[in-house]
Coordinates of C-alpha atoms and ligand atoms in Angstrom, one line a residue:
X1 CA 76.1 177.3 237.4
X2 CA 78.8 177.3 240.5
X3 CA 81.9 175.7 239.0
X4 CA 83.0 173.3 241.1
X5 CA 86.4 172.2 242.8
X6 CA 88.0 168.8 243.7
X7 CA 85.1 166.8 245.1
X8 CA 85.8 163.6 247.0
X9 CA 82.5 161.1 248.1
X10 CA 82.4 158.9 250.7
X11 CA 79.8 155.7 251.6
X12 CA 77.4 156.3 254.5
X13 CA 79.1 155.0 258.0
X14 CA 77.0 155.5 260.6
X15 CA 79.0 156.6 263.6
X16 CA 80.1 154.5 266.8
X17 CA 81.1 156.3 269.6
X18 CA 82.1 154.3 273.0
X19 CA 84.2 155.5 276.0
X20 CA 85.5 152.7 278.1
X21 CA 87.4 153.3 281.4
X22 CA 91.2 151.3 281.6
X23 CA 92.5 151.4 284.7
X24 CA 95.7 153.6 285.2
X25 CA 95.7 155.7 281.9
X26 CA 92.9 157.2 282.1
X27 CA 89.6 156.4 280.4
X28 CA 89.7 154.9 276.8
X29 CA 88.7 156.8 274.3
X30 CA 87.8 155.3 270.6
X31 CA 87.8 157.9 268.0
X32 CA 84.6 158.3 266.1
X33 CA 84.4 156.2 262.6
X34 CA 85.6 158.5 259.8
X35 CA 85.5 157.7 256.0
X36 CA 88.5 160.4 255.6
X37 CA 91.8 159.6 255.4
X38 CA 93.9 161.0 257.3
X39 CA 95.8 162.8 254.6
X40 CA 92.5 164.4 254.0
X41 CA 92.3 165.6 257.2
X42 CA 96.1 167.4 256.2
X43 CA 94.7 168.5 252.9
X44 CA 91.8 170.3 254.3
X45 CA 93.3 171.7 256.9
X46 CA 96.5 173.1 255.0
X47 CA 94.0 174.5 252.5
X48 CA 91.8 176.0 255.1
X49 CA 94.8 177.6 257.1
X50 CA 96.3 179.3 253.5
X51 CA 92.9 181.2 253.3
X52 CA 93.2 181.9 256.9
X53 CA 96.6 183.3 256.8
X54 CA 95.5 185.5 254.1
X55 CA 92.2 186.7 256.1
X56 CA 93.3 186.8 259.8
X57 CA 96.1 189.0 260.9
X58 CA 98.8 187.1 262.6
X59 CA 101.2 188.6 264.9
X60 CA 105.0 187.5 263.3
X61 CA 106.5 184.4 262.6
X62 CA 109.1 183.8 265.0
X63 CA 108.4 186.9 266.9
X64 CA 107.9 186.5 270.8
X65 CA 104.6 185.2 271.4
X66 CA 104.4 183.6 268.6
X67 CA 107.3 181.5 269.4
X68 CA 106.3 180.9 273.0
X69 CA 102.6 179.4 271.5
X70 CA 104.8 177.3 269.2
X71 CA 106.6 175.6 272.2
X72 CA 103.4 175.5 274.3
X73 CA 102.0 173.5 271.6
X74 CA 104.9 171.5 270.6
X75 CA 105.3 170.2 274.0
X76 CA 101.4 169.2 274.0
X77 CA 101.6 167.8 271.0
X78 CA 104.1 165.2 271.9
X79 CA 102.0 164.2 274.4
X80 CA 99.3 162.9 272.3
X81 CA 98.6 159.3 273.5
X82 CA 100.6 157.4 270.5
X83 CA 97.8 155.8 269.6
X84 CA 96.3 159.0 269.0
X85 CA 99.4 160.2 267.0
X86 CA 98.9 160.5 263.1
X87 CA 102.4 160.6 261.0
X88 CA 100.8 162.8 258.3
X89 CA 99.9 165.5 260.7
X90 CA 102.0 168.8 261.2
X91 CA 100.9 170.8 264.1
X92 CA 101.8 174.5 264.0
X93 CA 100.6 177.2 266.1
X94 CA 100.0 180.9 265.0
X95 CA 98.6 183.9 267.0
X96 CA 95.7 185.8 265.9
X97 CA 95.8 189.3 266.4
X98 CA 92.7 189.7 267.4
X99 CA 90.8 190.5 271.4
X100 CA 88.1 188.3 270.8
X101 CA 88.9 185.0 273.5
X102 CA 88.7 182.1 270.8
X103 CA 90.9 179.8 269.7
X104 CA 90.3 177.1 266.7
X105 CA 92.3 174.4 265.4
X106 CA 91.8 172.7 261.4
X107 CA 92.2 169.2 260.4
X108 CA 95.7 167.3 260.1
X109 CA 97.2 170.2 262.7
X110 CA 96.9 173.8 261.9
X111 CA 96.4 175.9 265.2
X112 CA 95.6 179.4 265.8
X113 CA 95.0 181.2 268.9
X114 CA 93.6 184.1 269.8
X115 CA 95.7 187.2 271.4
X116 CA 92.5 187.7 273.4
X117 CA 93.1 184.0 275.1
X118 CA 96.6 184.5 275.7
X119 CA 95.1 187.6 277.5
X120 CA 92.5 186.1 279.7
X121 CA 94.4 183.0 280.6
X122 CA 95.2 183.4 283.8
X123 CA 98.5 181.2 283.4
X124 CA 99.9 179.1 280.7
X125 CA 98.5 175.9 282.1
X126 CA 94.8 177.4 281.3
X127 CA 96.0 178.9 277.6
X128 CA 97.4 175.0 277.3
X129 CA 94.3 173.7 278.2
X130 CA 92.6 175.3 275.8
X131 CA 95.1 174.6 273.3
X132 CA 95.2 170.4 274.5
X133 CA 91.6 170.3 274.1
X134 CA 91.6 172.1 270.2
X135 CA 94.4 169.4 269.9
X136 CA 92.1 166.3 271.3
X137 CA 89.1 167.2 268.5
X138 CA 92.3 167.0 266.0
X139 CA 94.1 163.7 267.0
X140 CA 90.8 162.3 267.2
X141 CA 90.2 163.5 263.8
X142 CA 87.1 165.0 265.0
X143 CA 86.5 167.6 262.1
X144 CA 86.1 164.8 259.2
X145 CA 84.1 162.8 261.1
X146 CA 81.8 165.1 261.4
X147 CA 81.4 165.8 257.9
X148 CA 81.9 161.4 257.4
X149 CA 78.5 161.4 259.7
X150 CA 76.7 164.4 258.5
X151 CA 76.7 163.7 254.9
X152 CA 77.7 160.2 253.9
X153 CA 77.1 160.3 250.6
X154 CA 77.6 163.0 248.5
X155 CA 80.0 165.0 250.7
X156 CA 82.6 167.6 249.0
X157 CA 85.7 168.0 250.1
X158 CA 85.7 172.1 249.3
X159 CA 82.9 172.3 250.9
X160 CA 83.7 170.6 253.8
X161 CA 86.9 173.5 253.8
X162 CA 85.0 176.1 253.1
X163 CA 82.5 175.0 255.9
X164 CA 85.2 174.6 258.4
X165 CA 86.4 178.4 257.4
X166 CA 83.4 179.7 257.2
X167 CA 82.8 178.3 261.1
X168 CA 86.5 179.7 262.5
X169 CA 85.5 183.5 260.3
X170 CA 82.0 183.8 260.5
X171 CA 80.2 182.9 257.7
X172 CA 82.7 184.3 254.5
X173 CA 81.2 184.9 251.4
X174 CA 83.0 182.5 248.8
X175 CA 81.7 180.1 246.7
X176 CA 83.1 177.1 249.0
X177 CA 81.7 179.1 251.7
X178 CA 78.0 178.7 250.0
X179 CA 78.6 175.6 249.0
X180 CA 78.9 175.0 252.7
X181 CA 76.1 176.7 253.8
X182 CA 74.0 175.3 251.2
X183 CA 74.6 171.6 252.0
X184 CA 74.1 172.6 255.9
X185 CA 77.9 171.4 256.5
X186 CA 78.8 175.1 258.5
X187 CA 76.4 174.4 261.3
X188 CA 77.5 170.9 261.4
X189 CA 80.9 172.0 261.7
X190 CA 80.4 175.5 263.9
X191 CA 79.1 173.3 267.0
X192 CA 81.1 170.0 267.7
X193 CA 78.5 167.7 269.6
X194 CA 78.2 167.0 273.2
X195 CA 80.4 163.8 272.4
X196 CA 82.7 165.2 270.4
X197 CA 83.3 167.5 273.4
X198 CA 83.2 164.9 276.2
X199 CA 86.2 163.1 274.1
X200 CA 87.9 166.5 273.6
X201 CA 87.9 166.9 277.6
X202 CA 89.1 163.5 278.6
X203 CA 91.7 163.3 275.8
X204 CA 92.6 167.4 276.7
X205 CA 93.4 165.9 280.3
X206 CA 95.4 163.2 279.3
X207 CA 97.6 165.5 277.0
X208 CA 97.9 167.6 280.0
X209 CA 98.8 165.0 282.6
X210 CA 101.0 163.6 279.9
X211 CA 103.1 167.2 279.3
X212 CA 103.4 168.5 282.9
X213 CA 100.5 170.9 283.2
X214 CA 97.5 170.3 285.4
X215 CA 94.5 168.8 283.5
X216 CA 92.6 170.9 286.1
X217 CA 93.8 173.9 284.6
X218 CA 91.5 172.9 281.4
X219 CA 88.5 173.3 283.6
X220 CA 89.5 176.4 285.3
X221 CA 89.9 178.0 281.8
X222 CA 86.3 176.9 280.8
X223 CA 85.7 179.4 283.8
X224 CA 87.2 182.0 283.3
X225 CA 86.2 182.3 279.5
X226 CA 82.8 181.9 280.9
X227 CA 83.3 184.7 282.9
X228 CA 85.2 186.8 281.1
X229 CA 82.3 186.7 278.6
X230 CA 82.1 189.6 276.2
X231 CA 82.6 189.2 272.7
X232 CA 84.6 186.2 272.4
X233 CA 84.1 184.0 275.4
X234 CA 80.4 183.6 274.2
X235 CA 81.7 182.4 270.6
X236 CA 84.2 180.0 272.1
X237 CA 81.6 178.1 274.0
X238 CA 79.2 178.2 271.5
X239 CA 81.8 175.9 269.3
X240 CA 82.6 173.7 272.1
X241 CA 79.3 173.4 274.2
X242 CA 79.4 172.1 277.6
X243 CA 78.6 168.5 277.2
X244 CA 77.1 168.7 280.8
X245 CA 78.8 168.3 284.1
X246 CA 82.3 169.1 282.0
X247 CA 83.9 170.8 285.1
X248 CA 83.2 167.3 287.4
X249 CA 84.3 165.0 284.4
X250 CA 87.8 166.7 284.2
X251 CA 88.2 166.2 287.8
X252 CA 87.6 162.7 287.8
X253 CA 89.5 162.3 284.9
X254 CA 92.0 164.3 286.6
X255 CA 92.5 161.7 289.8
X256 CA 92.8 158.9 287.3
X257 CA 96.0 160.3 285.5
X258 CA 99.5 160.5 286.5
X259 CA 100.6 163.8 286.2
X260 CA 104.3 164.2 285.0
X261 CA 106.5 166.3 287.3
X262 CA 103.0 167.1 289.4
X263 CA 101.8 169.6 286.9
X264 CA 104.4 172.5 287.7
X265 CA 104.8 173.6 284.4
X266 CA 101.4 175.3 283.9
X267 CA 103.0 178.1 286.0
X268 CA 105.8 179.4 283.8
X269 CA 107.2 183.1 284.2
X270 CA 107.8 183.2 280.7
X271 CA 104.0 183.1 280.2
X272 CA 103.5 186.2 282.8
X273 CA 106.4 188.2 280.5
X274 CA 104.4 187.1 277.1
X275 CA 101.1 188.2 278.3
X276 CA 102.8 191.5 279.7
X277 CA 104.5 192.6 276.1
X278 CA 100.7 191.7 274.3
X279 CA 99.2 193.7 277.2
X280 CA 101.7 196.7 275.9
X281 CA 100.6 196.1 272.4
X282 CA 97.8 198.4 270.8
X283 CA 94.4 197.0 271.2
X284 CA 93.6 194.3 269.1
X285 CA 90.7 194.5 266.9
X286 CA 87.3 192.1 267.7
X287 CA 87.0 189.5 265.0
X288 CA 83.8 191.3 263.9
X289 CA 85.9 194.5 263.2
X290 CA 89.0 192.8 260.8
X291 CA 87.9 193.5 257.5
X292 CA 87.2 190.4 255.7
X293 CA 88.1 190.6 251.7
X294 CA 84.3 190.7 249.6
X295 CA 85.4 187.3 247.9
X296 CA 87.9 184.2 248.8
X297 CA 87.3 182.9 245.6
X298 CA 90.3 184.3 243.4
X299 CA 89.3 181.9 240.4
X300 CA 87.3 185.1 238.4
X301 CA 89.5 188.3 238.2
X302 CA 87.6 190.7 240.3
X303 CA 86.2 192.9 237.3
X304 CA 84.4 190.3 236.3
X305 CA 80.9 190.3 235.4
X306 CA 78.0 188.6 234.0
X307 CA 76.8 190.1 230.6
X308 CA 73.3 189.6 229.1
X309 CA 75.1 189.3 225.4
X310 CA 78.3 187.1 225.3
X311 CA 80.2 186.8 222.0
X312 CA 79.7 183.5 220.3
X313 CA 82.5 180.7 220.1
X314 CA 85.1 181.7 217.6
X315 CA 85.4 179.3 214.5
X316 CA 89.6 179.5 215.5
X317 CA 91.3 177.0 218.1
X318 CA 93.5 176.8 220.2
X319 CA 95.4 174.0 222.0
X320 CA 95.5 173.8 226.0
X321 CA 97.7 171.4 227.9
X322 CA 97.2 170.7 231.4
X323 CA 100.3 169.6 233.0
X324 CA 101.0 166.6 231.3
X325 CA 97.4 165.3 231.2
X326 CA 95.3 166.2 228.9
X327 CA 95.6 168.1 225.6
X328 CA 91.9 169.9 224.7
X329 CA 91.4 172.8 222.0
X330 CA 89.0 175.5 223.0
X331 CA 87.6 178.7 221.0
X332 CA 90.4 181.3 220.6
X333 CA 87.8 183.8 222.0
X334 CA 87.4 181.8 225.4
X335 CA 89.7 183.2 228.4
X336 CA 90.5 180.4 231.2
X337 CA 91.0 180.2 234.7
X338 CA 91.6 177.7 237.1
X339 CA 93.5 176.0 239.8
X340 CA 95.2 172.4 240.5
X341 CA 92.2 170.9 240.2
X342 CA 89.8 172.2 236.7
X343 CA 90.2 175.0 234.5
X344 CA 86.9 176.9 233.3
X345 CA 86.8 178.2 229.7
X346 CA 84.6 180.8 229.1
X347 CA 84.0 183.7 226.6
X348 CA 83.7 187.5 228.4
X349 CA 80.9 188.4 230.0
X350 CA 80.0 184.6 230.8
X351 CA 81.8 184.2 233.9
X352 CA 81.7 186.7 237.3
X353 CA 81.2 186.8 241.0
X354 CA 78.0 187.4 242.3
X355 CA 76.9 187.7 245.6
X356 CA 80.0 186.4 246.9
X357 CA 79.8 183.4 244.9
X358 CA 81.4 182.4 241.2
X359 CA 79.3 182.1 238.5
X360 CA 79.6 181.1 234.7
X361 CA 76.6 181.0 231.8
X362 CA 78.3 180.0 228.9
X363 CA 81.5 177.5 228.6
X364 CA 83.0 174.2 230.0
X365 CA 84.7 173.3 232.8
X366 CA 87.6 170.4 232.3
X367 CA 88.8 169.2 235.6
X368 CA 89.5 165.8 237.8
X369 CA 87.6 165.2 241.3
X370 CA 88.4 162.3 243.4
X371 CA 85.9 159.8 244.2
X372 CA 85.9 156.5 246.0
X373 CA 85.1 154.0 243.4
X374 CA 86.9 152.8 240.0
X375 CA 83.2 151.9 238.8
X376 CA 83.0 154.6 236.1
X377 CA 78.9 154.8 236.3
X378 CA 79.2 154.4 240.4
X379 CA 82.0 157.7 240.3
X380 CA 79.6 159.6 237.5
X381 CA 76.9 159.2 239.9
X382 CA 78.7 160.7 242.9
X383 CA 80.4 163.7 240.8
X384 CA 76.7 164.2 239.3
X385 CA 75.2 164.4 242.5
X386 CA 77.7 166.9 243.8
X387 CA 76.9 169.0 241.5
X388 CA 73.2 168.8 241.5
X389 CA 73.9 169.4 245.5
X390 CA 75.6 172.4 244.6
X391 CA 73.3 173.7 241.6
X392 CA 69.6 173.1 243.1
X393 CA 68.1 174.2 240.1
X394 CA 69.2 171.5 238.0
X395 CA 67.6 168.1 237.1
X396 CA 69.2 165.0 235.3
X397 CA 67.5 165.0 232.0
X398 CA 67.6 161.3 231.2
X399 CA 70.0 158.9 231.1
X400 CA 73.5 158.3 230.3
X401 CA 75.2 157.9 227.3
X402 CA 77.6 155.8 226.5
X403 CA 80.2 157.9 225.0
X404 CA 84.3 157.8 224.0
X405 CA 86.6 160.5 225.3
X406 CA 90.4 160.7 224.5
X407 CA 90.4 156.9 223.7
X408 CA 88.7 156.2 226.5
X409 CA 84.8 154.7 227.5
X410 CA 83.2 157.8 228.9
X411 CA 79.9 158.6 229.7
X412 CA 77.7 161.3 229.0
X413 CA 75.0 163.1 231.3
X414 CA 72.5 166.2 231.0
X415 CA 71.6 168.3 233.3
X416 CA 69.1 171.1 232.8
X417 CA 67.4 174.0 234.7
X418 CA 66.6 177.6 234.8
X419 CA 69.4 179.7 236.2
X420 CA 69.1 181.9 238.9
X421 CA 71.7 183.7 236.6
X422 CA 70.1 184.7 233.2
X423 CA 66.3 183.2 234.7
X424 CA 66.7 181.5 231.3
X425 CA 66.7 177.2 230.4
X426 CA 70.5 176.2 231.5
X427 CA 71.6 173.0 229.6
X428 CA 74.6 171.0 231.4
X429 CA 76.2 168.3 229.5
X430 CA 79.0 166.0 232.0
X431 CA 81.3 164.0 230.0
X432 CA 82.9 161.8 232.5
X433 CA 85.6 158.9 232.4
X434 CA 88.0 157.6 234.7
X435 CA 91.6 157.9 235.2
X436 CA 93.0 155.6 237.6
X437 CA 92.9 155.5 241.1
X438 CA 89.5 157.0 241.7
X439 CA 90.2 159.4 239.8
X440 CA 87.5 160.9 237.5
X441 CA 88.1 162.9 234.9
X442 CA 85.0 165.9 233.7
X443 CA 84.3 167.8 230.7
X444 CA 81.2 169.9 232.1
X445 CA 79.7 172.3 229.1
X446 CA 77.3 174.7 230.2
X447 CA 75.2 177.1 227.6
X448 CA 71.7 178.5 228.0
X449 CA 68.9 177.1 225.7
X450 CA 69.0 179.3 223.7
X451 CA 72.3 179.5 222.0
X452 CA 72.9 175.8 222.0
X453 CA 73.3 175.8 218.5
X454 CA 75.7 178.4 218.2
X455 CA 77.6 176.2 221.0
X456 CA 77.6 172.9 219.5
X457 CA 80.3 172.9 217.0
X458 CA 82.4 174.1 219.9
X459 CA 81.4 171.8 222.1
X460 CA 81.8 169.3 220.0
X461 CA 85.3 170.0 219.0
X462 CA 86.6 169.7 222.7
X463 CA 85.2 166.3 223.5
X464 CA 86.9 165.3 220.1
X465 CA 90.4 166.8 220.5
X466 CA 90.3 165.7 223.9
X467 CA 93.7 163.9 224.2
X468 CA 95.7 162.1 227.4
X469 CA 99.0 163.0 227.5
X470 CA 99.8 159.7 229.8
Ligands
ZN1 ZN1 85.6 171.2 271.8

């Protein structure tokens, strides 16, 4: 099975979208209905923009252009409409070495642009138009509602990051990244609709008016990245289709706006000097050329590999302690691995990456996922349906069981399937029980059919030793 990460659930909203016009400020826009919060938005889009920093070359912190984006982008940023403003979010801007003429912004305020924009714009009002529209689909949160109307129920949060990733690199391997693909989130999340867009525009214009550029300049970049085409204009576009008649829409939005200090600002020197020294620089590589890394996943050391014969669970234990949480003992014989939000044990040869995704036969998983309900059967349901999402080939295999786990009422669920893996019978057991705060805490134990005997002492041991620390 695909271990899985932090998973958050959310009802079905169905979306609302109106735009309204009020006289003097421009038109009204109301934000689509999201089930995220907005420190979700943060949380995926810090996460996200880690993986990115480690995939993307960026030219230097602090280094010339990449300060000049910075106070681009700070300056639009204050401009957001307050009502539009989120306290959680941090924008930051970086600059992507790379020629391809694309720019993409994540959730809660991550930013990175293109050298190959910087390069086409034709002053720093268009490369700020760009940049205030990327900023509009963020302040209106545009991102999580997508995935809020998309999925409804049943919606992962690491999936919903790997989706976003795997739409701003082009389709990663990485078990998130599947995950993504799997649940159809990445083409969801590659094309923002024709609304999505028309708010992006309006709001883009607004930011403009509101920080001294020319809103104008937003629709004379759509032009020239139309007609710079190439390799990256095309790509750009693709992301942020024309919602129809954009280049009209800006203009009327345009004559409705007062535009501070008439817009001068779009036509800085220090823009002209900027795109001079990148224009010195060597050539930046396409996207399509920057070597992307075989796996994001860095929970399985590389060498790892699944094995037809895997040791059996030592008779010896060993204690675990997760950060003040839990106490659990495991098999001596079982390696572990894991991040802030579950630790997999698993013998040798039961665990390893395969095509780009993680993948374990044999051993339990012991982790906490948020959900959005203290009703311990309502949460079970959403975890268990996560991960039936994520694992097609299992099936619940009847009902729950009322079980006890470190004190606590717990219930107990199997799953069962044949594995892609081993093409053998896969039986899942979910032990689940809740913390507080829609927090649900899983013991998942995985083993094939076949060698659930040899498994169940060892099983059983964890779900017995399992002890909460507060
Ligand atoms: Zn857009």
């Amino acid at each position: 099975m695909h271990p899985d990460r932090q998973i958050r659930f959310l009802p079905l909203i169905g979306l609302l979208l109106f735009t309204a016009i009020a006289i003097g400020q421009g038109t009204k826009i109301i934000p689509p209905k999201n089930g995220y919060k907005p420190s979700d938005d943060v949380q995926l889009g810090r996460e996200a923009a880690a993986e990115v920093s480690k995939q993307l070359p960026l030219l230097p912190e602090n280094g010339d252009a990449d300060n000049y984006v910075e106070r681009v982008g700070a300056t639009l940023a204050a401009a957001i409409p307050p009502e539009f403003q989120h306290s959680e979010f941090r924008y930051d801007f970086s600059v992507v070495n790379a020629s391809d003429i694309n720019a993409f912004a994540l959730p809660g305020g991550p930013m990175f642009v293109n050298r190959g924009m910087i390069e086409a714009a034709h002053n720093e009002g268009e490369m700020a138009g760009v940049m205030a529209h990327e900023l509009s689909h963020v302040a209106l949160r545009h991102g999580t509602a997508q995935a809020t109307k998309s999925q409804g129920l049943g919606v992962q949060l690491g999936a919903i990051g790997g989706a976003i990733l795997g739409a701003v690199i082009g389709g990663n391997a990485g078990e998130a990244v599947a995950q993504g693909t799997q649940l159809g989130l990445g083409t969801y999340l590659l094309k923002f609709s024709r609304e999505y867009e028309t708010q992006a525009d309006l709001l883009g214009a607004q930011i403009m008016a509101r920080a001294g550029y020319d809103p104008m300049d937003l629709a004379r970049m759509f032009e020239t990245i139309e007609k710079q085409g190439g390799s990256g204009g095309p790509e750009w576009l693709s992301s942020h289709p024309n919602p129809g008649n954009r280049e009209q829409r800006i203009s009327q939005e345009a004559a409705k706006l007062q535009i501070v200090n008439g817009g001068g600002r779009g036509q800085s020197a220090e823009f002209a000097r900027i795109q001079s020294s990148l224009k010195r620089m060597p050539p930046a590589k396409a996207m399509s050329e920057i070597e992307k890394p075989r796996n994001t996943n860095a929970d399985y050391p590389d060498d790892s590999r699944i094995q037809t014969n895997v040791e059996q669970p030592s008779n010896h234990y060993r204690m675990f302690e997760a950060r003040g949480l839990f106490r659990i003992s495991v098999p001596d014989n079982w390696k572990q691995f894991g991040d802030n939000a579950a630790v997999t044990f698993a013998p040798l040869g039961a665990y390893g990456n395969q095509q780009g995704e993680s993948v374990f036969t044999h051993g339990a998983i012991v982790g906490v996922g948020q959900v959005s309900t203290n009703d311990l059967q309502n949460a079970s349901d959403q975890y268990i349906s996560g991960l039936l999402q994520s694992n097609g080939y299992l099936r619940p295999e009847g009902r729950y069981q009322g079980k006890r786990l470190g004190g606590r009422d717990a219930l107990r669920r199997r799953l069962s399937g044949t594995s892609k893996v081993t093409n053998r019978k896969e039986i899942v057991d979910v032990y689940t029980t809740m913390l507080n705060d829609r927090q649900l805490f899983y013991v998942i134990q995985v083993v094939p059919g076949n060698a659930q005997a040899q498994y169940a002492r060892a099983f059983d041991e964890m779900v017995q030793s399992l002890t909460f620390l507060k």
